[in-house]
mmCIF file with all atom_site columns, C-alpha atoms in Angstrom:
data_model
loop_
_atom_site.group_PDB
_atom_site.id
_atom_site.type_symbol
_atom_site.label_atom_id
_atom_site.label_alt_id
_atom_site.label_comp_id
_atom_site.label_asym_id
_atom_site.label_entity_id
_atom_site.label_seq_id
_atom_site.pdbx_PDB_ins_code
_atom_site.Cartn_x
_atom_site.Cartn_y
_atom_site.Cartn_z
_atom_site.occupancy
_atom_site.B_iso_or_equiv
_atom_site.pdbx_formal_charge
_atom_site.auth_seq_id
_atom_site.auth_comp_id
_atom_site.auth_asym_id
_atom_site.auth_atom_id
_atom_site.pdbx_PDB_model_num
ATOM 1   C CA . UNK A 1 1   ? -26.465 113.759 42.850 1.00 0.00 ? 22  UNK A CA 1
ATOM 2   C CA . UNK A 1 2   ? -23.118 112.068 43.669 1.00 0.00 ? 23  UNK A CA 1
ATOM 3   C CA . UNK A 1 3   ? -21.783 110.425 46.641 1.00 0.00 ? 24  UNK A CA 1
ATOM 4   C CA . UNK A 1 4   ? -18.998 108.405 47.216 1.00 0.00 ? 25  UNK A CA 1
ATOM 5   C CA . UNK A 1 5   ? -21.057 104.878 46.591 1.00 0.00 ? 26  UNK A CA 1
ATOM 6   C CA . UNK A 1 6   ? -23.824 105.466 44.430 1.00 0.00 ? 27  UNK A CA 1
ATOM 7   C CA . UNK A 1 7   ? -23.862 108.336 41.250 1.00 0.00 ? 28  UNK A CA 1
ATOM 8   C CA . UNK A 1 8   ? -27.561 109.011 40.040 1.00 0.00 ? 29  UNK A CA 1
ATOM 9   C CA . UNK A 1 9   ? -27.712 110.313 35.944 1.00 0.00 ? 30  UNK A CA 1
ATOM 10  C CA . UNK A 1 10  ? -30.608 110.209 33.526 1.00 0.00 ? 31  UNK A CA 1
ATOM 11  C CA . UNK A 1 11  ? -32.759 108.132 35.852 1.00 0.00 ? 32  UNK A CA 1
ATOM 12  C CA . UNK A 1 12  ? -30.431 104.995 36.206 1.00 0.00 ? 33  UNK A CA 1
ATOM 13  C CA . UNK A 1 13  ? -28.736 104.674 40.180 1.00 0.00 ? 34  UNK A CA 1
ATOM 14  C CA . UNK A 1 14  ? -25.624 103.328 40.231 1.00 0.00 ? 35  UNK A CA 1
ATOM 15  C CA . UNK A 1 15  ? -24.348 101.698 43.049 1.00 0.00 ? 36  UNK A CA 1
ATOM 16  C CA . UNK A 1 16  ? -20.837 100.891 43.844 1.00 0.00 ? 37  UNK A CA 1
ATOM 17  C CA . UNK A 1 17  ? -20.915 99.131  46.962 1.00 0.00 ? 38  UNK A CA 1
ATOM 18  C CA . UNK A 1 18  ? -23.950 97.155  48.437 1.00 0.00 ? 39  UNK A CA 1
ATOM 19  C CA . UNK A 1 19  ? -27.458 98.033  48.281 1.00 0.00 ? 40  UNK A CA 1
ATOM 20  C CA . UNK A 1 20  ? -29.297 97.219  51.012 1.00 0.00 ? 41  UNK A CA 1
ATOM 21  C CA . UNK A 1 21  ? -33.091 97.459  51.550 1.00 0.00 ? 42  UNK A CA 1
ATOM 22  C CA . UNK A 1 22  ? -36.246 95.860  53.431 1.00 0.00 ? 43  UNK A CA 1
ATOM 23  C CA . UNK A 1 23  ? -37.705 95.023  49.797 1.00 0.00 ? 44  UNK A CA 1
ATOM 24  C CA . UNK A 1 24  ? -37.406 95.553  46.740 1.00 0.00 ? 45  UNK A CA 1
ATOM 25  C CA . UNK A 1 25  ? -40.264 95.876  44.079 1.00 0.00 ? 46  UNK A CA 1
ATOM 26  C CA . UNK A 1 26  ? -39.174 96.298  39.996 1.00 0.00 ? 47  UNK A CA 1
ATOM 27  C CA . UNK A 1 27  ? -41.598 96.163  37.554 1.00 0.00 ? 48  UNK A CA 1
ATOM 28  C CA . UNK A 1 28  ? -39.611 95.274  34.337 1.00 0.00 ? 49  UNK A CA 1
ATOM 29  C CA . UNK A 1 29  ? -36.696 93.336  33.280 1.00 0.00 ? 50  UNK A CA 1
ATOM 30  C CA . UNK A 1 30  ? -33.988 92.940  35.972 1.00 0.00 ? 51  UNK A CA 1
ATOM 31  C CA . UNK A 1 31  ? -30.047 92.081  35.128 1.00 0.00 ? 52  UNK A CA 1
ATOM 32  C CA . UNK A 1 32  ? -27.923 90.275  37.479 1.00 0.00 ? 53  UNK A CA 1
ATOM 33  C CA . UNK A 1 33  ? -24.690 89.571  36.409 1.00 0.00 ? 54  UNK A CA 1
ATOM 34  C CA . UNK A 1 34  ? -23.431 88.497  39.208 1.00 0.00 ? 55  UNK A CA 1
ATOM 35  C CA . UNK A 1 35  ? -24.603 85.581  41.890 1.00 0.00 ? 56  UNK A CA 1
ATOM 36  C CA . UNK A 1 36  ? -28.478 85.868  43.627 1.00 0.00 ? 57  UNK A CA 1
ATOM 37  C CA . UNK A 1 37  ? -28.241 84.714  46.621 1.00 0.00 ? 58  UNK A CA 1
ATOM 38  C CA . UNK A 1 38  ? -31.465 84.102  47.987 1.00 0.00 ? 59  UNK A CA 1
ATOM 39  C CA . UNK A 1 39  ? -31.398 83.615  51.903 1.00 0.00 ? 60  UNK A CA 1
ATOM 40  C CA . UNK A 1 40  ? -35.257 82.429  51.847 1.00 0.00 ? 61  UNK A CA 1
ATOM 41  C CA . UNK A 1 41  ? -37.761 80.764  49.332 1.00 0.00 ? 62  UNK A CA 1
ATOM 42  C CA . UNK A 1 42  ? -37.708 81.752  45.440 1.00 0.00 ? 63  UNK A CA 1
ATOM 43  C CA . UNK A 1 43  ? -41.285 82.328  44.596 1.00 0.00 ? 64  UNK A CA 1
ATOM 44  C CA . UNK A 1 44  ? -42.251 83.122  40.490 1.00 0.00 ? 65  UNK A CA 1
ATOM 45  C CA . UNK A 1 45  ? -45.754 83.764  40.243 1.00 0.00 ? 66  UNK A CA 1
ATOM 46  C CA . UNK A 1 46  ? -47.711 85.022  37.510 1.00 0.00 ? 67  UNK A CA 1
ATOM 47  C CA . UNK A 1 47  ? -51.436 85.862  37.085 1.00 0.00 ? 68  UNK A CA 1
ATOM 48  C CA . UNK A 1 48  ? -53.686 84.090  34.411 1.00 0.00 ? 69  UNK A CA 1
ATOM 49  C CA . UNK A 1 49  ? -50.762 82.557  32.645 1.00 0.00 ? 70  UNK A CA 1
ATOM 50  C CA . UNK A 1 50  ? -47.675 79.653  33.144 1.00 0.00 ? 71  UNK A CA 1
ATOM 51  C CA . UNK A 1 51  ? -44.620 80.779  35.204 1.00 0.00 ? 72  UNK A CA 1
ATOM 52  C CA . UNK A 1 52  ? -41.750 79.725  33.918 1.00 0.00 ? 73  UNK A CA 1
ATOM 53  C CA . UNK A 1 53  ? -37.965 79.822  35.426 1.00 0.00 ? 74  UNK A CA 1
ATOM 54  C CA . UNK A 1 54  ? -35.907 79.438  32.241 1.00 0.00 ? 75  UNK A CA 1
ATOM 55  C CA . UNK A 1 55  ? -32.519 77.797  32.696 1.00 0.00 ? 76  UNK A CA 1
ATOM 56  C CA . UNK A 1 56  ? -30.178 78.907  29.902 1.00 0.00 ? 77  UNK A CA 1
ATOM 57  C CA . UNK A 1 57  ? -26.630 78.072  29.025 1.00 0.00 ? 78  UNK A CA 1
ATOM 58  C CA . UNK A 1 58  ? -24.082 75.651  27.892 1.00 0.00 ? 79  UNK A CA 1
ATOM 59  C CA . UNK A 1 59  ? -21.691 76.095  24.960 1.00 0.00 ? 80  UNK A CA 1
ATOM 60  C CA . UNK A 1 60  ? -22.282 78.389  21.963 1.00 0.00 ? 81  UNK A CA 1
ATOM 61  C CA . UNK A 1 61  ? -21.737 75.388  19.803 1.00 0.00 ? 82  UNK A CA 1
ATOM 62  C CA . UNK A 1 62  ? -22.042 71.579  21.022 1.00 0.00 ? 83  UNK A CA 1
ATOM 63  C CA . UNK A 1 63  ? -19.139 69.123  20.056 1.00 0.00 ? 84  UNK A CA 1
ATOM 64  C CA . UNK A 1 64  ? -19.768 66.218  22.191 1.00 0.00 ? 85  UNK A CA 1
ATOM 65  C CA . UNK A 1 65  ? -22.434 64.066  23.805 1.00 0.00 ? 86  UNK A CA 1
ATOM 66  C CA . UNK A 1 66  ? -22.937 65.118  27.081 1.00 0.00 ? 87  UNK A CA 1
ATOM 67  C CA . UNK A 1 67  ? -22.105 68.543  26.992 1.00 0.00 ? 88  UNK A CA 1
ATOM 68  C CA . UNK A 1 68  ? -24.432 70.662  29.620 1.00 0.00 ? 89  UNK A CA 1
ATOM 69  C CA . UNK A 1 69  ? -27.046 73.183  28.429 1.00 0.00 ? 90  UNK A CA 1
ATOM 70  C CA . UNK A 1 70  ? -28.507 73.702  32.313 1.00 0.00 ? 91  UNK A CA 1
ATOM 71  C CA . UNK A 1 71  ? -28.437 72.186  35.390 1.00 0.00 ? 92  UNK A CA 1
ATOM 72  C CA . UNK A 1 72  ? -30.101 72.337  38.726 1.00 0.00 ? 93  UNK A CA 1
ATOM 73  C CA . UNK A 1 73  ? -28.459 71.024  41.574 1.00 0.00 ? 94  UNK A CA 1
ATOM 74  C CA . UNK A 1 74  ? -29.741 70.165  45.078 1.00 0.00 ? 95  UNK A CA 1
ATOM 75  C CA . UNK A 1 75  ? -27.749 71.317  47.757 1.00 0.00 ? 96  UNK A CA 1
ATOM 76  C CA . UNK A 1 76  ? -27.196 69.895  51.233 1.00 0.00 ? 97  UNK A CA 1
ATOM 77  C CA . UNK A 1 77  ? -25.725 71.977  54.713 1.00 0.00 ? 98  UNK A CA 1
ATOM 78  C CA . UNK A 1 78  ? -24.828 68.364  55.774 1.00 0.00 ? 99  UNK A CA 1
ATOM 79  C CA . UNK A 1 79  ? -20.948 68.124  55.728 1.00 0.00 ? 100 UNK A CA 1
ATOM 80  C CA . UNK A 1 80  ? -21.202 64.503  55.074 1.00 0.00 ? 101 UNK A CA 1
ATOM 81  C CA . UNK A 1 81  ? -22.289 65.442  51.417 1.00 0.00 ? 102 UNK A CA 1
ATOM 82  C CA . UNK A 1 82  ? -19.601 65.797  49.239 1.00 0.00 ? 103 UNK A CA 1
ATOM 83  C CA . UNK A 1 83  ? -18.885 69.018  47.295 1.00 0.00 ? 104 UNK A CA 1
ATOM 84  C CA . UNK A 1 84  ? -22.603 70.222  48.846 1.00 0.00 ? 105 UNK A CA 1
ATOM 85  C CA . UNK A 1 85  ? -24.526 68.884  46.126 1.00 0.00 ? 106 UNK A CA 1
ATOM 86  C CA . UNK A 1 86  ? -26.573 66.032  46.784 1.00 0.00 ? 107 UNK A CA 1
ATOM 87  C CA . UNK A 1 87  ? -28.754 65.774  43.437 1.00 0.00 ? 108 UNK A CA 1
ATOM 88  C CA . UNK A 1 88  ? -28.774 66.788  40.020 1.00 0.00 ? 109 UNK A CA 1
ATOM 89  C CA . UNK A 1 89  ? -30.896 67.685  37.229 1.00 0.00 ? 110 UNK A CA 1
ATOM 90  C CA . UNK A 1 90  ? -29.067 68.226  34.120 1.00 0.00 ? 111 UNK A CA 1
ATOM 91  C CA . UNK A 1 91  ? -30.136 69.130  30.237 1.00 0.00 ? 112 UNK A CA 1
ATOM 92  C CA . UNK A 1 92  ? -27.702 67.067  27.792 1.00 0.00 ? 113 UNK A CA 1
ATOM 93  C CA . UNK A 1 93  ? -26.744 67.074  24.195 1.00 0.00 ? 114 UNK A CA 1
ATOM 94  C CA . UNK A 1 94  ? -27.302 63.754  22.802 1.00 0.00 ? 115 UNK A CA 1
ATOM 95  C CA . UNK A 1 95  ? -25.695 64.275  19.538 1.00 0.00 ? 116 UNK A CA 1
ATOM 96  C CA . UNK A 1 96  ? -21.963 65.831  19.177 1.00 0.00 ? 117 UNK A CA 1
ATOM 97  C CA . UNK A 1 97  ? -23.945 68.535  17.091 1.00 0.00 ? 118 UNK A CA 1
ATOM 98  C CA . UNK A 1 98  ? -26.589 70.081  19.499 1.00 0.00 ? 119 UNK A CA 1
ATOM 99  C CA . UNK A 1 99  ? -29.341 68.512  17.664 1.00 0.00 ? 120 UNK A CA 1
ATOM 100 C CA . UNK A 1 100 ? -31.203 66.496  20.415 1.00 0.00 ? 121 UNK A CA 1
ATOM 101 C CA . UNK A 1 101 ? -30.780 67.003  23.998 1.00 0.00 ? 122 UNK A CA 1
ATOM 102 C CA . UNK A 1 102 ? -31.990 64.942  27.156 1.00 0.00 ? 123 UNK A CA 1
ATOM 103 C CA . UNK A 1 103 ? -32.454 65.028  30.889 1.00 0.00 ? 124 UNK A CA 1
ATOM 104 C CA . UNK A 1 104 ? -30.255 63.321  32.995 1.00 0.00 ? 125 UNK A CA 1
ATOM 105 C CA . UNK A 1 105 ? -30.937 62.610  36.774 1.00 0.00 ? 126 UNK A CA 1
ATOM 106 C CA . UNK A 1 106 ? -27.670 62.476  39.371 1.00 0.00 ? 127 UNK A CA 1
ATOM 107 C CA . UNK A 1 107 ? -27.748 60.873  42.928 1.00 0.00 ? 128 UNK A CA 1
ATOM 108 C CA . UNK A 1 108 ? -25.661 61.325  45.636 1.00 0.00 ? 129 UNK A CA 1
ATOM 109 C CA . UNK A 1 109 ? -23.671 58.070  47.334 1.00 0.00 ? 130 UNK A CA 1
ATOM 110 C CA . UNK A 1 110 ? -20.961 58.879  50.169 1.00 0.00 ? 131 UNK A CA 1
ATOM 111 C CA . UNK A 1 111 ? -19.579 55.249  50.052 1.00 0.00 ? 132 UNK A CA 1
ATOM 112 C CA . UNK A 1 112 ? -19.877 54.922  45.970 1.00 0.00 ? 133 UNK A CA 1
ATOM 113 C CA . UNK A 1 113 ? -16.392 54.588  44.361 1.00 0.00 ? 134 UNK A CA 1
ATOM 114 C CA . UNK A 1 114 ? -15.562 56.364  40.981 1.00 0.00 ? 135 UNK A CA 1
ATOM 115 C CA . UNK A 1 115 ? -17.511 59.810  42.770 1.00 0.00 ? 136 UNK A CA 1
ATOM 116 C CA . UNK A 1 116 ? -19.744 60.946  45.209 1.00 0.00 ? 137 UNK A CA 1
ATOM 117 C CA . UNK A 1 117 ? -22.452 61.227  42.370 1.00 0.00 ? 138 UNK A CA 1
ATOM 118 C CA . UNK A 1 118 ? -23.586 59.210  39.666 1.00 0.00 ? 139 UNK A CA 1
ATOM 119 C CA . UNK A 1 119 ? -25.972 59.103  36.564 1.00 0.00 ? 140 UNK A CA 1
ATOM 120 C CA . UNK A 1 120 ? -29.151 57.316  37.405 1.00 0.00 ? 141 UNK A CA 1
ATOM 121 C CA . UNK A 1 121 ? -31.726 58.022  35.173 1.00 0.00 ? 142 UNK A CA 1
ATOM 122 C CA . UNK A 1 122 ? -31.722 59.442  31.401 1.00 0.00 ? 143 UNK A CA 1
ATOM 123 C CA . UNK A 1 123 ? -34.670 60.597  29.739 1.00 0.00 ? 144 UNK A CA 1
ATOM 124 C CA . UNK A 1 124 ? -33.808 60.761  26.056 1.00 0.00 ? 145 UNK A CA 1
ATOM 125 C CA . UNK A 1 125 ? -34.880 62.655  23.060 1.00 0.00 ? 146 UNK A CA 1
ATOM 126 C CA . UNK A 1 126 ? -36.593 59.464  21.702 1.00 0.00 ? 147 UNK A CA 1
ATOM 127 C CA . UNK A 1 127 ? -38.714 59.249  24.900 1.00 0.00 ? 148 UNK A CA 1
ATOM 128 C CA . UNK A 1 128 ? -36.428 56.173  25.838 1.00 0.00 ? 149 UNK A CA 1
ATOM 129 C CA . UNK A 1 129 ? -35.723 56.051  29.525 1.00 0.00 ? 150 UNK A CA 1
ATOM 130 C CA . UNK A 1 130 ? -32.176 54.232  30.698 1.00 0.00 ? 151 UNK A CA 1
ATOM 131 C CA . UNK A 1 131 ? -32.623 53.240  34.496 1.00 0.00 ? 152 UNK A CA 1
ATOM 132 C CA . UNK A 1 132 ? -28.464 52.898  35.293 1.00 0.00 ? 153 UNK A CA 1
ATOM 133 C CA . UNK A 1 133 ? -28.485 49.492  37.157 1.00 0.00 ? 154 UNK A CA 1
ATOM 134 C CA . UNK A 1 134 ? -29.998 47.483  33.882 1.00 0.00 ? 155 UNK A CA 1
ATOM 135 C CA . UNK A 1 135 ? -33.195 48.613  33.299 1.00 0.00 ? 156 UNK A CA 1
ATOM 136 C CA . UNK A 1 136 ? -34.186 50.291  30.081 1.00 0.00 ? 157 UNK A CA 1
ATOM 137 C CA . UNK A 1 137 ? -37.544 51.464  29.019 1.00 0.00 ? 158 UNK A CA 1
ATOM 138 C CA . UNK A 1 138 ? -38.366 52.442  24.893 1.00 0.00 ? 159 UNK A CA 1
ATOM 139 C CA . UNK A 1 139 ? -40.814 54.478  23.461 1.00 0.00 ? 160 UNK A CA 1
ATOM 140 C CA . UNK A 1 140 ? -42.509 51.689  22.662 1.00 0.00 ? 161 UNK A CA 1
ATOM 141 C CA . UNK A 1 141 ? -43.430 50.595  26.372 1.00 0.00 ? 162 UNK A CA 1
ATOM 142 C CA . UNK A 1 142 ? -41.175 47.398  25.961 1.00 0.00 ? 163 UNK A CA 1
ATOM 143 C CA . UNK A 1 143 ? -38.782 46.665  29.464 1.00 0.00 ? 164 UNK A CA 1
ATOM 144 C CA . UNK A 1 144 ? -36.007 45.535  29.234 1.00 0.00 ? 165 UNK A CA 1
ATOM 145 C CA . UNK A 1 145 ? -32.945 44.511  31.556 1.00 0.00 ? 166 UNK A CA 1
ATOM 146 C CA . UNK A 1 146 ? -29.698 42.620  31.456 1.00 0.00 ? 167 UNK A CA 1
ATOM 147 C CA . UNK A 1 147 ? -30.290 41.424  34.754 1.00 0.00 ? 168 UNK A CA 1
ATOM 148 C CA . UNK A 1 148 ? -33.385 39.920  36.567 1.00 0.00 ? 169 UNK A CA 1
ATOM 149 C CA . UNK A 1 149 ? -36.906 40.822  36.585 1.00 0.00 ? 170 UNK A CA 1
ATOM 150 C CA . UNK A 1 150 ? -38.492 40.090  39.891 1.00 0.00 ? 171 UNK A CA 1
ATOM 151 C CA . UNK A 1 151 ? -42.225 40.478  41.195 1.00 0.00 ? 172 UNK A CA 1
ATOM 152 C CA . UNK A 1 152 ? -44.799 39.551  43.384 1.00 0.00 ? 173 UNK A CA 1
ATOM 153 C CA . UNK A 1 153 ? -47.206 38.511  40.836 1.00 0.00 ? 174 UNK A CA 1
ATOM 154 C CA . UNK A 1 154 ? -46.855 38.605  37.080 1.00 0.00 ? 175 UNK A CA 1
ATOM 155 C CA . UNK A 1 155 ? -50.041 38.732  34.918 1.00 0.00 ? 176 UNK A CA 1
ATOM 156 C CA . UNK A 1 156 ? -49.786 38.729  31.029 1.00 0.00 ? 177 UNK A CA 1
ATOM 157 C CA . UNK A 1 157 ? -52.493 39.194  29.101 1.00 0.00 ? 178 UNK A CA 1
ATOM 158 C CA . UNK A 1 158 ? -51.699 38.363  25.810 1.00 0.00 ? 179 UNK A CA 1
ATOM 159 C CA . UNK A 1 159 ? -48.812 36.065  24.169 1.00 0.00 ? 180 UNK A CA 1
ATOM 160 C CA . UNK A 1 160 ? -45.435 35.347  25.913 1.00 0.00 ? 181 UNK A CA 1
ATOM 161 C CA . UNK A 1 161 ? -42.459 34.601  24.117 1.00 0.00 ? 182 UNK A CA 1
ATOM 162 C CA . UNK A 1 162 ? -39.934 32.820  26.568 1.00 0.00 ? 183 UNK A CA 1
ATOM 163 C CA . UNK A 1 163 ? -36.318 31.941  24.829 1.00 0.00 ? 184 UNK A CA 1
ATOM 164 C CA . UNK A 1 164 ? -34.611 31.014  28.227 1.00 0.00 ? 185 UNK A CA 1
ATOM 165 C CA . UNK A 1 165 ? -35.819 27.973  30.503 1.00 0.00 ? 186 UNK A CA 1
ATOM 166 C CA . UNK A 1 166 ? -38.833 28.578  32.405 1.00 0.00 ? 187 UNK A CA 1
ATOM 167 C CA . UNK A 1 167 ? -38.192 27.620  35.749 1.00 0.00 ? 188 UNK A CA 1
ATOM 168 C CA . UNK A 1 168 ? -41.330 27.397  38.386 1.00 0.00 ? 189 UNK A CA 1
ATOM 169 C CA . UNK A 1 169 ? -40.353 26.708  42.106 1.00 0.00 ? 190 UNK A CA 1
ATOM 170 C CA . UNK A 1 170 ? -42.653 26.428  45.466 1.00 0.00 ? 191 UNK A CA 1
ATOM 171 C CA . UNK A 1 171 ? -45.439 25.810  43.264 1.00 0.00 ? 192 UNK A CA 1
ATOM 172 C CA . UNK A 1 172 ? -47.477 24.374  40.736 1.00 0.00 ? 193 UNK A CA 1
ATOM 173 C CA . UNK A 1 173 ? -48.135 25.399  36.782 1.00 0.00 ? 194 UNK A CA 1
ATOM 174 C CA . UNK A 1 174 ? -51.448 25.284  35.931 1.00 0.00 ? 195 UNK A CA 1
ATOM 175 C CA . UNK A 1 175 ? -52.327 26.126  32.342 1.00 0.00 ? 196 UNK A CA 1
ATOM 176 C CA . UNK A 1 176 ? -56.190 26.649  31.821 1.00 0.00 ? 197 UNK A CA 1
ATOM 177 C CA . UNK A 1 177 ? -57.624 27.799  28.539 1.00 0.00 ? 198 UNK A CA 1
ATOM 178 C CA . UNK A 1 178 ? -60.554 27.399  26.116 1.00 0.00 ? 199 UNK A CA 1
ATOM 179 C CA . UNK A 1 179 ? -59.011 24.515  24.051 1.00 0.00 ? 200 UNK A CA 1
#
């Protein structure tokens, strides 16, 4: 059969034009090369086992830190949000060979100078977590930050090693112990 859009040959439809349809079931592997557009939710399901959407991409061979394997970016119909994307996800080489990769989190700031988004979390390869804004979390469970450290209530249990002054306002210290 041959029409002017679509040719069919050896069981495979070609179509040259759009193909339009109330649904669409295929059981097997399915090749877009193109955009999907999907005008309503994306639902992956699978029975008895772990769905997985697979992300795949980036360079064929990594020569920088920072370089993008995937991403998945959260857009926004608000006009207000510039370029449309309000949030990122992104996978990230860590070494300028490939080796190690991370996850970076992006968040979206109309008034923030130097671009509408910005870096604000990295999970790295090492399990260390960088909080952008001074707060830095190892593998090891340790906190630390540059910059203040504030709390309701603080409770250590165990030593504390304080090199700065320790200053106690509207208060008293009260030290109680066996000894």
């Amino acid at each position: 059969i041959h029409e002017d859009n679509y040719i069919i040959t050896s069981g495979a439809l070609t179509v040259g034009g759009e193909l339009e349809a109330t649904s669409l079931d295929i059981n097997g592997s399915a090749d877009i090369s193109g955009n999907l557009d999907v005008g309503g939710i994306l639902h992956i399901t699978k029975a008895n086992a772990t769905a997985v959407l697979e992300i795949q991409g980036g360079l064929t061979t990594i020569t920088a830190v920072d370089q993008e394997h995937g991403r998945l970016d959260f857009g926004a119909n608000d006009g207000s949000v510039t370029g449309g994307i309000a949030s990122s996800i992104r996978c990230v080489s860590e070494y300028d060979n490939g080796a190690h990769a991370g996850i970076t989190f992006w968040t979206g700031q109309q008034s923030r100078s130097g671009g509408y988004l910005a870096k604000a979390m990295h999970i790295k390869n090492d399990l260390n977590v960088d909080i952008y804004g001074g707060l830095h979390i190892n593998n090891s469970n340790k906190i630390s930050t540059a910059g203040e450290l504030e709390g309701g209530s603080l409770d250590i249990n165990g030593a504390a090693d304080i090199a700065g002054a320790l200053v106690v306002s509207a208060g008293a210290l009260s030290i109680t112990g066996d000894g």
